[in-house]
Coordinates of C-alpha atoms in Angstrom, one line a residue:
Chain A
M1 CA -27.8 5.5 -14.3
E2 CA -28.1 8.5 -16.7
L3 CA -24.8 9.7 -15.3
L4 CA -23.1 6.7 -16.9
Y5 CA -24.4 7.3 -20.5
F6 CA -21.8 7.5 -23.2
G7 CA -21.5 10.7 -25.2
Q8 CA -22.5 14.2 -24.3
K9 CA -25.1 13.2 -21.8
G10 CA -23.2 11.2 -19.3
W11 CA -19.8 10.3 -18.0
G12 CA -19.6 6.7 -19.4
D13 CA -17.1 7.2 -22.1
E14 CA -14.8 9.5 -20.0
L15 CA -14.9 6.9 -17.2
F16 CA -14.1 4.1 -19.6
L17 CA -11.1 6.0 -21.0
S18 CA -9.8 6.7 -17.5
F19 CA -10.3 3.0 -16.7
L20 CA -8.0 2.2 -19.6
M21 CA -5.6 4.9 -18.4
T22 CA -5.3 3.3 -15.0
I23 CA -4.5 -0.1 -16.6
A24 CA -1.9 1.5 -18.9
V25 CA -0.2 3.4 -16.1
S26 CA -0.2 0.4 -13.8
M27 CA 1.3 -1.8 -16.5
S28 CA 4.0 0.7 -17.4
A29 CA 4.8 1.4 -13.7
F30 CA 5.0 -2.3 -13.0
S31 CA 7.4 -2.8 -16.0
V32 CA 9.6 0.0 -14.8
G33 CA 9.6 -1.7 -11.4
I34 CA 10.6 -5.1 -12.9
F35 CA 13.4 -3.3 -14.9
L36 CA 14.7 -1.6 -11.7
S37 CA 14.6 -4.8 -9.8
A38 CA 16.6 -6.5 -12.5
L39 CA 19.3 -3.9 -11.8
F40 CA 19.1 -3.8 -8.0
T41 CA 18.5 -7.5 -7.1
P42 CA 22.0 -8.6 -8.3
L43 CA 23.5 -5.7 -6.3
K44 CA 22.0 -7.2 -3.1
F45 CA 24.2 -10.2 -3.6
S46 CA 27.3 -8.2 -4.6
K47 CA 30.5 -8.7 -2.7
L48 CA 31.3 -5.0 -3.0
K49 CA 29.9 -3.3 0.1
L50 CA 29.2 -0.1 -1.7
L51 CA 27.0 -1.7 -4.3
K52 CA 25.2 -3.7 -1.6
F53 CA 24.7 -0.4 0.3
I54 CA 23.2 1.4 -2.7
S55 CA 20.7 -1.4 -3.3
N56 CA 19.7 -1.6 0.4
F57 CA 19.5 2.2 0.6
Y58 CA 17.1 2.2 -2.4
T59 CA 14.7 -0.4 -1.0
T60 CA 14.7 0.8 2.6
V61 CA 14.1 4.5 1.8
I62 CA 11.4 3.9 -0.8
R63 CA 9.6 1.4 1.3
G64 CA 9.8 3.6 4.4
V65 CA 8.6 6.9 2.9
P66 CA 4.9 7.5 1.9
E67 CA 4.1 7.1 -1.8
L68 CA 2.6 10.5 -2.0
L69 CA 5.9 12.1 -0.9
V70 CA 7.7 10.3 -3.7
I71 CA 5.1 11.4 -6.2
Y72 CA 5.5 15.0 -5.0
L73 CA 9.2 14.8 -5.4
F74 CA 8.8 13.7 -9.0
F75 CA 6.0 16.0 -9.8
F76 CA 7.7 19.1 -8.5
G77 CA 11.3 18.0 -9.0
G78 CA 11.0 16.2 -12.3
S79 CA 10.9 19.0 -14.8
G80 CA 13.5 20.9 -12.7
A81 CA 15.9 18.0 -13.0
V82 CA 15.3 17.7 -16.8
M83 CA 15.7 21.4 -17.3
F84 CA 19.0 21.3 -15.4
V85 CA 20.3 18.6 -17.7
A86 CA 19.0 20.4 -20.7
S87 CA 20.7 23.7 -19.6
I88 CA 24.1 21.9 -19.7
F89 CA 23.5 21.4 -23.3
G90 CA 22.5 25.0 -23.8
Y91 CA 18.7 24.6 -23.9
N92 CA 17.1 27.1 -21.5
E93 CA 13.4 27.0 -22.3
Y94 CA 10.8 25.6 -19.9
I95 CA 10.2 21.9 -20.3
E96 CA 7.1 20.2 -19.0
I97 CA 7.2 16.4 -18.6
N98 CA 4.1 14.5 -19.5
A99 CA 2.1 13.4 -16.4
F100 CA 1.9 9.9 -17.7
V101 CA 5.8 9.6 -17.7
T102 CA 6.1 11.2 -14.3
G103 CA 3.5 9.0 -12.8
S104 CA 4.8 5.8 -14.3
L105 CA 8.4 6.6 -13.1
A106 CA 7.3 7.6 -9.6
I107 CA 5.0 4.5 -9.1
G108 CA 7.6 2.4 -11.0
I109 CA 10.3 3.3 -8.5
I110 CA 8.1 2.4 -5.6
S111 CA 7.0 -0.8 -7.3
G112 CA 10.7 -1.6 -8.1
A113 CA 11.7 -1.4 -4.4
Y114 CA 9.0 -4.0 -3.5
S115 CA 9.8 -6.4 -6.4
T116 CA 13.5 -6.2 -5.6
E117 CA 12.8 -7.5 -2.2
V118 CA 10.6 -10.2 -3.7
F119 CA 13.3 -11.4 -6.0
R120 CA 15.9 -11.3 -3.2
G121 CA 13.7 -13.5 -1.1
A122 CA 13.1 -15.9 -3.9
I123 CA 16.9 -16.3 -4.6
Q124 CA 17.6 -16.8 -1.0
S125 CA 15.1 -19.5 -0.7
I126 CA 16.7 -21.6 -3.5
D127 CA 18.5 -24.5 -1.9
K128 CA 22.2 -23.7 -1.4
G129 CA 23.2 -27.2 -2.6
Q130 CA 22.3 -26.1 -6.1
F131 CA 24.9 -23.3 -6.2
E132 CA 27.5 -25.8 -4.9
A133 CA 26.5 -28.5 -7.4
C134 CA 27.0 -26.0 -10.2
K135 CA 30.4 -25.1 -8.9
V136 CA 31.4 -28.8 -8.7
L137 CA 30.2 -29.4 -12.2
G138 CA 32.3 -26.5 -13.4
I139 CA 29.3 -24.7 -15.0
K140 CA 30.1 -21.1 -15.9
K141 CA 28.6 -18.5 -13.7
N142 CA 26.3 -16.8 -16.2
I143 CA 25.0 -20.1 -17.6
Y144 CA 24.1 -21.4 -14.2
F145 CA 22.4 -18.2 -13.4
L146 CA 20.3 -18.3 -16.6
K147 CA 19.5 -22.0 -16.6
V148 CA 19.4 -22.9 -12.9
I149 CA 18.7 -19.9 -10.8
L150 CA 16.5 -17.7 -13.0
P151 CA 13.7 -20.3 -13.8
Q152 CA 13.4 -21.3 -10.1
M153 CA 13.5 -17.7 -8.9
L154 CA 10.7 -16.7 -11.2
R155 CA 8.6 -19.6 -10.1
L156 CA 9.1 -18.8 -6.4
A157 CA 8.5 -15.0 -7.0
I158 CA 5.1 -15.2 -8.7
P159 CA 2.9 -15.3 -5.7
N160 CA 4.6 -12.3 -4.1
L161 CA 4.9 -10.5 -7.3
S162 CA 1.1 -10.6 -7.6
N163 CA 1.0 -8.7 -4.3
V164 CA 3.3 -6.1 -5.8
W165 CA 1.0 -5.8 -8.8
Q166 CA -2.0 -5.2 -6.6
L167 CA -0.1 -2.6 -4.6
T168 CA 1.0 -0.9 -7.8
L169 CA -2.5 -0.9 -9.2
K170 CA -3.8 0.8 -6.0
D171 CA -0.9 3.2 -5.9
T172 CA -1.9 4.6 -9.3
A173 CA -4.9 6.2 -7.6
L174 CA -2.4 8.6 -6.0
I175 CA -1.1 9.9 -9.3
S176 CA -4.4 11.8 -9.6
V177 CA -2.8 14.5 -7.5
T178 CA -0.6 15.3 -10.5
G179 CA -3.5 15.8 -12.9
L180 CA -3.2 12.6 -14.9
V181 CA -6.8 11.6 -15.9
E182 CA -7.1 8.1 -14.5
I183 CA -10.1 6.7 -12.6
M184 CA -9.6 8.8 -9.5
R185 CA -9.0 12.1 -11.3
Q186 CA -12.0 11.5 -13.7
S187 CA -14.3 10.7 -10.8
Y188 CA -13.1 13.9 -9.1
I189 CA -13.9 15.9 -12.2
A190 CA -17.3 14.2 -12.6
A191 CA -18.1 14.5 -8.9
G192 CA -17.3 18.2 -9.1
S193 CA -19.4 19.1 -12.0
T194 CA -22.5 16.9 -11.1
R195 CA -22.3 17.4 -7.3
D196 CA -22.7 13.7 -6.9
P197 CA -19.4 12.6 -5.3
L198 CA -21.0 9.6 -3.5
F199 CA -22.0 8.0 -6.8
F200 CA -18.8 8.7 -8.7
Y201 CA -16.4 7.6 -5.9
S202 CA -18.4 4.5 -5.2
F203 CA -18.3 3.8 -8.9
A204 CA -14.5 4.3 -8.9
A205 CA -14.3 1.8 -6.0
L206 CA -16.2 -0.7 -8.1
L207 CA -13.9 -0.2 -11.1
Y208 CA -10.9 -0.8 -8.9
L209 CA -12.6 -3.9 -7.5
I210 CA -13.1 -5.2 -11.0
L211 CA -9.5 -4.6 -11.8
T212 CA -8.2 -6.4 -8.7
F213 CA -10.7 -9.2 -9.2
F214 CA -9.7 -9.9 -12.8
S215 CA -6.0 -9.5 -12.3
M216 CA -6.3 -12.1 -9.4
K217 CA -7.9 -14.5 -11.9
V218 CA -5.2 -14.1 -14.4
I219 CA -2.4 -14.4 -11.8
N220 CA -4.0 -17.6 -10.4
K221 CA -3.8 -19.1 -13.8
V222 CA -0.2 -18.2 -14.3
E223 CA 0.6 -19.4 -10.8
K224 CA -1.0 -22.8 -11.5
K225 CA 0.9 -23.1 -14.8
Y226 CA 4.3 -22.4 -13.2
S227 CA 3.8 -24.2 -9.9
R228 CA 4.2 -27.6 -11.7
S229 CA 7.4 -29.2 -10.5
F230 CA 10.1 -29.6 -13.1
Chain B
M1 CA 15.0 25.6 4.7
I2 CA 16.0 25.5 8.3
T3 CA 13.1 27.7 9.3
S4 CA 10.7 25.1 8.0
V5 CA 12.0 22.2 10.2
P6 CA 9.9 23.2 13.2
K7 CA 6.8 23.2 11.0
L8 CA 7.6 19.8 9.8
L9 CA 8.2 18.5 13.3
Y10 CA 4.9 20.0 14.4
A11 CA 3.2 18.3 11.5
T12 CA 4.8 15.0 12.6
L13 CA 2.6 15.2 15.7
I14 CA -0.5 15.2 13.6
T15 CA 0.8 12.3 11.6
L16 CA 1.4 10.4 14.9
K17 CA -2.0 11.3 16.2
L18 CA -3.7 10.0 13.0
L19 CA -1.6 6.8 13.2
S20 CA -2.3 6.0 16.8
F21 CA -6.0 6.6 16.6
S22 CA -6.4 4.5 13.4
I23 CA -4.2 1.7 14.8
I24 CA -6.2 1.4 18.0
F25 CA -9.6 1.5 16.3
G26 CA -8.3 -0.7 13.5
L27 CA -7.1 -3.3 15.9
F28 CA -10.6 -3.4 17.6
I29 CA -12.3 -3.6 14.2
G30 CA -9.9 -6.3 13.0
L31 CA -10.4 -8.4 16.1
I32 CA -14.2 -8.3 15.7
F33 CA -14.1 -9.1 12.0
S34 CA -11.6 -11.9 12.4
L35 CA -13.8 -13.5 15.0
M36 CA -16.8 -13.2 12.6
R37 CA -14.6 -14.8 10.0
I38 CA -13.8 -17.9 12.1
S39 CA -17.3 -18.2 13.4
K40 CA -19.5 -21.0 12.1
N41 CA -22.4 -18.6 11.3
T42 CA -22.4 -18.3 7.5
L43 CA -23.9 -14.8 7.5
L44 CA -21.3 -13.3 9.8
N45 CA -18.7 -15.2 7.9
K46 CA -19.8 -13.7 4.5
I47 CA -20.1 -10.2 5.9
S48 CA -16.6 -10.3 7.2
Y49 CA -15.3 -11.8 4.0
Y50 CA -16.8 -9.1 1.8
Y51 CA -15.7 -6.4 4.2
S52 CA -12.1 -7.4 3.9
Y53 CA -12.3 -8.1 0.2
I54 CA -13.7 -4.6 -0.6
F55 CA -11.4 -2.7 1.6
R56 CA -8.3 -4.6 0.5
G57 CA -9.3 -4.4 -3.2
T58 CA -9.7 -0.7 -3.5
P59 CA -7.3 2.2 -3.0
M60 CA -7.5 3.9 0.4
L61 CA -7.8 7.2 -1.4
V62 CA -11.2 6.1 -2.8
Q63 CA -12.4 5.0 0.6
L64 CA -11.3 8.4 2.1
F65 CA -13.0 10.3 -0.6
I66 CA -16.3 8.4 -0.3
I67 CA -16.4 9.1 3.4
Y68 CA -15.2 12.7 3.3
F69 CA -16.9 14.0 0.0
G70 CA -19.5 11.3 -0.5
L71 CA -21.3 11.1 2.8
A72 CA -21.8 14.8 3.0
Q73 CA -24.2 14.4 0.2
L74 CA -26.8 12.5 2.3
D75 CA -29.3 14.9 3.8
W76 CA -30.4 12.6 6.6
L77 CA -26.8 12.2 7.7
R78 CA -26.2 15.9 7.7
E79 CA -29.2 16.3 10.1
S80 CA -28.2 13.4 12.4
F81 CA -25.8 13.7 15.4
L82 CA -23.2 11.9 13.3
W83 CA -22.6 15.0 11.4
V84 CA -20.6 16.5 14.3
I85 CA -18.0 13.9 13.6
L86 CA -18.3 13.6 9.8
K87 CA -17.9 17.2 9.0
E88 CA -14.4 17.2 10.5
P89 CA -11.7 16.0 8.0
F90 CA -9.6 14.7 10.9
W91 CA -12.3 12.2 12.0
C92 CA -13.2 11.3 8.4
A93 CA -9.5 10.4 7.8
I94 CA -9.5 8.3 11.0
I95 CA -12.7 6.5 10.0
A96 CA -11.3 5.7 6.6
F97 CA -7.9 4.6 7.9
S98 CA -9.4 2.5 10.7
L99 CA -11.7 0.7 8.4
N100 CA -8.8 0.1 6.0
T101 CA -6.3 -1.1 8.5
G102 CA -9.1 -3.1 10.2
A103 CA -9.6 -5.1 7.0
Y104 CA -5.9 -6.0 6.9
T105 CA -5.7 -6.6 10.6
S106 CA -8.6 -9.0 10.4
E107 CA -6.8 -11.1 7.8
I108 CA -3.6 -11.2 9.9
L109 CA -5.5 -12.2 13.0
R110 CA -7.7 -14.7 11.1
S111 CA -4.7 -16.6 9.8
A112 CA -3.1 -16.5 13.3
F113 CA -6.3 -18.0 14.9
Q114 CA -6.6 -20.6 12.2
T115 CA -3.0 -21.8 12.5
I116 CA -3.1 -22.3 16.3
S117 CA -2.5 -26.0 16.7
K118 CA -5.6 -27.9 17.9
G119 CA -3.6 -29.4 20.7
Y120 CA -3.5 -26.2 22.7
I121 CA -7.3 -25.9 22.6
E122 CA -7.8 -29.6 23.4
A123 CA -5.4 -29.2 26.3
G124 CA -7.5 -26.3 27.6
E125 CA -10.7 -28.4 27.2
S126 CA -9.3 -31.4 29.1
L127 CA -8.3 -29.1 31.9
G128 CA -12.0 -28.1 32.1
L129 CA -11.6 -24.5 31.1
S130 CA -14.6 -22.7 29.7
K131 CA -14.6 -21.7 26.1
F132 CA -14.3 -18.0 27.0
K133 CA -11.3 -18.8 29.2
I134 CA -9.6 -20.8 26.5
F135 CA -10.1 -18.0 24.1
V136 CA -8.7 -15.3 26.5
T137 CA -5.9 -17.2 28.1
I138 CA -4.7 -19.5 25.2
Q139 CA -6.0 -18.4 21.8
I140 CA -5.4 -14.6 22.1
P141 CA -1.8 -14.7 23.5
V142 CA -0.7 -17.3 20.9
A143 CA -2.4 -15.4 18.1
I144 CA -0.7 -12.2 19.2
K145 CA 2.7 -13.9 19.2
Q146 CA 2.2 -15.4 15.7
S147 CA 0.9 -12.2 14.1
L148 CA 3.4 -9.8 15.5
P149 CA 5.8 -9.6 12.5
A150 CA 2.9 -9.2 10.0
Y151 CA 1.2 -6.7 12.3
G152 CA 4.4 -4.7 12.5
N153 CA 4.4 -4.4 8.7
E154 CA 0.8 -3.3 8.8
I155 CA 1.6 -0.5 11.2
I156 CA 4.4 0.7 9.0
L157 CA 2.1 0.6 5.9
M158 CA -0.4 2.6 8.0
L159 CA 2.2 5.2 8.9
K160 CA 2.7 5.7 5.2
G161 CA -1.0 5.6 4.6
T162 CA -1.6 8.6 6.9
S163 CA 0.0 10.8 4.3
L164 CA -3.3 10.6 2.4
A165 CA -4.9 12.8 5.0
S166 CA -3.1 15.7 3.2
T167 CA -5.6 15.2 0.3
V168 CA -8.5 16.2 2.6
T169 CA -6.9 19.5 3.8
L170 CA -5.2 18.1 6.9
M171 CA -1.7 19.4 7.4
D172 CA 0.1 16.3 8.4
L173 CA 3.8 15.7 7.6
T174 CA 3.2 15.1 3.9
G175 CA 0.7 18.0 3.7
V176 CA 3.1 20.5 5.1
S177 CA 5.9 19.1 2.9
K178 CA 3.8 19.6 -0.1
F179 CA 3.0 23.2 1.0
I180 CA 6.6 24.0 1.5
I181 CA 7.6 22.4 -1.8
S182 CA 5.0 24.4 -3.7
T183 CA 6.0 27.7 -2.1
T184 CA 9.8 27.3 -2.1
Y185 CA 10.3 25.0 -5.1
K186 CA 12.9 23.0 -3.2
P187 CA 11.5 19.5 -3.6
V188 CA 14.8 17.6 -3.0
E189 CA 15.6 19.3 0.3
V190 CA 12.1 19.0 1.7
F191 CA 12.0 15.3 0.6
I192 CA 15.2 14.6 2.5
V193 CA 14.0 16.2 5.7
A194 CA 10.4 14.8 5.6
G195 CA 11.7 11.4 4.4
S196 CA 14.2 11.2 7.2
I197 CA 11.4 11.8 9.7
Y198 CA 9.3 9.0 8.2
L199 CA 12.3 6.7 8.1
F200 CA 13.0 7.4 11.7
L201 CA 9.4 6.6 12.7
T202 CA 9.5 3.4 10.6
F203 CA 12.7 2.5 12.4
L204 CA 11.1 3.1 15.8
I205 CA 8.1 0.9 15.0
H206 CA 10.3 -1.8 13.6
S207 CA 12.5 -1.8 16.8
F208 CA 9.4 -1.8 19.0
I209 CA 7.9 -4.9 17.2
K210 CA 11.3 -6.7 17.3
Y211 CA 11.6 -6.0 21.1
N212 CA 8.1 -7.4 21.6
E213 CA 8.8 -10.4 19.5
K214 CA 11.8 -11.2 21.7
K215 CA 9.8 -10.7 24.8
Y216 CA 7.1 -13.2 23.7
E217 CA 9.9 -15.6 22.5
A218 CA 11.3 -15.6 26.0
K219 CA 8.0 -16.8 27.5

C-alpha cells in the first residue's frame, strides 16, 4: 500500500492526476465525436450521392481500421499537416502539437464514426408516418426536425450512445503510446521505476472499472429520465 | 513505399494468426462461461458474471500488460512449466485476446441461449430426448443462428484488437506500419496501404458471416 501514498513517497497523487486526465480526455474526445456526428449524420440522409458517399466512407473506414493505426496517423502526421498549413502562411519553424489535442482528436474521430451510426439508426427507427404527418400539416422542414425528430432521436439514441461512451473511455488507454500521461502511461512509468508492474497494471484495471461502473450508474439515471413516454 | 508492401503483407499473416487463435480459444471460453451463466448454481453464475464484467469493463491494453509485464514478476510462475508459454509475447497476446473476446462471446451466447423459445425445449422433452441431446441438437444450433450477426461484429472488433500486439514487441500489421512510419515519416501513405488491408479483411469477415446467415436462414 505504501506505493499509493501521496507525495514524494508514493504514486498516489500521480495516479490521481492521471485518473483525472483520463476523464478529461474521454470527455473531450466524446464531445468531438458528438460534434462530428452532428455533421455527418445529416449527410447520411442527403439526396446528393457524393455527400452520402463521404459520410459512409468516413464511418466505414474508421470502424474498419484499428484504433491504434488512426492514433499513429495523427501522432506522426498531425504536426506535419499543421506545419504544412503554417508554411503556406510563411511560418517555417517546427510546431509540436499538444498530446492532449492529438489524442482527443484521434479518439474523437473514432468515437464520432460510432455515434454517427447510432444517430442514423435512431432516426431510421422513428415511425415514417411522422414525417408524412408533418408534410401534410405543412410544417417547415427545419421546425419539424427540431421539434419532432430531434427529441425522439435523442431518446432512442441514449442506450447505444452509452456503449459509445464506454468504448471511447477504453480507447483512451491507447493514447498512452503518444506519451500523454493518463492512467495507462502513469502506470507504465510507475511500473518501470518500482519494478512492480503487476501491482500498477492491476490498479489501473481497477481505476478503469471504477470509471465504467460509475458512468453506467449515471447513464442509467439519464436513461430512466428520458425513457418516459411523452 | 512500394518496397514496404511485401513487409506489410507478411505482417498481415501474423495478424491473421493472432486473430484465428484468439477467436478459436475465445469461442471455447465463451461457450463455457455462457453455460456457467445460465446454470442454476449461484457460485458458477457469479464467477461467470464477474469474469465478463471485469474483462468488458477494462481496456484490453491493461489486460495484455498485466499478463505480459505483470505475471513475469511472480517467481513461482517463472519456475513453473507455464513459463515456457508466458515468456513468449505471442502467446501472452493470444491469452489476453482470448480472455477478452471470450467475455464478449459469453454475453452474446448467453443472450442467445436465454431467448430460445421454451417451446423448442418442451418439444424436445415431449419427444423423450435426453437433456444432453436437446442441448446439442436444438439449443446449440438455434443459438448459433441467433448470435451470428453479433458474433460477426465481435470477430471484426477482434481483428482490430490484434493491433495491440504491436505494443508487446510483436510485428503484426500495425507494428510494421508503425515501424515504417517512424523510419520514413510517411504516415499517410502507410495508413492508406495498411488501412486498405484491414478494410479488406473486415469485408471478407463480413461477407463470410452474411453467407452463413443465409445458409442458416435456408434451413
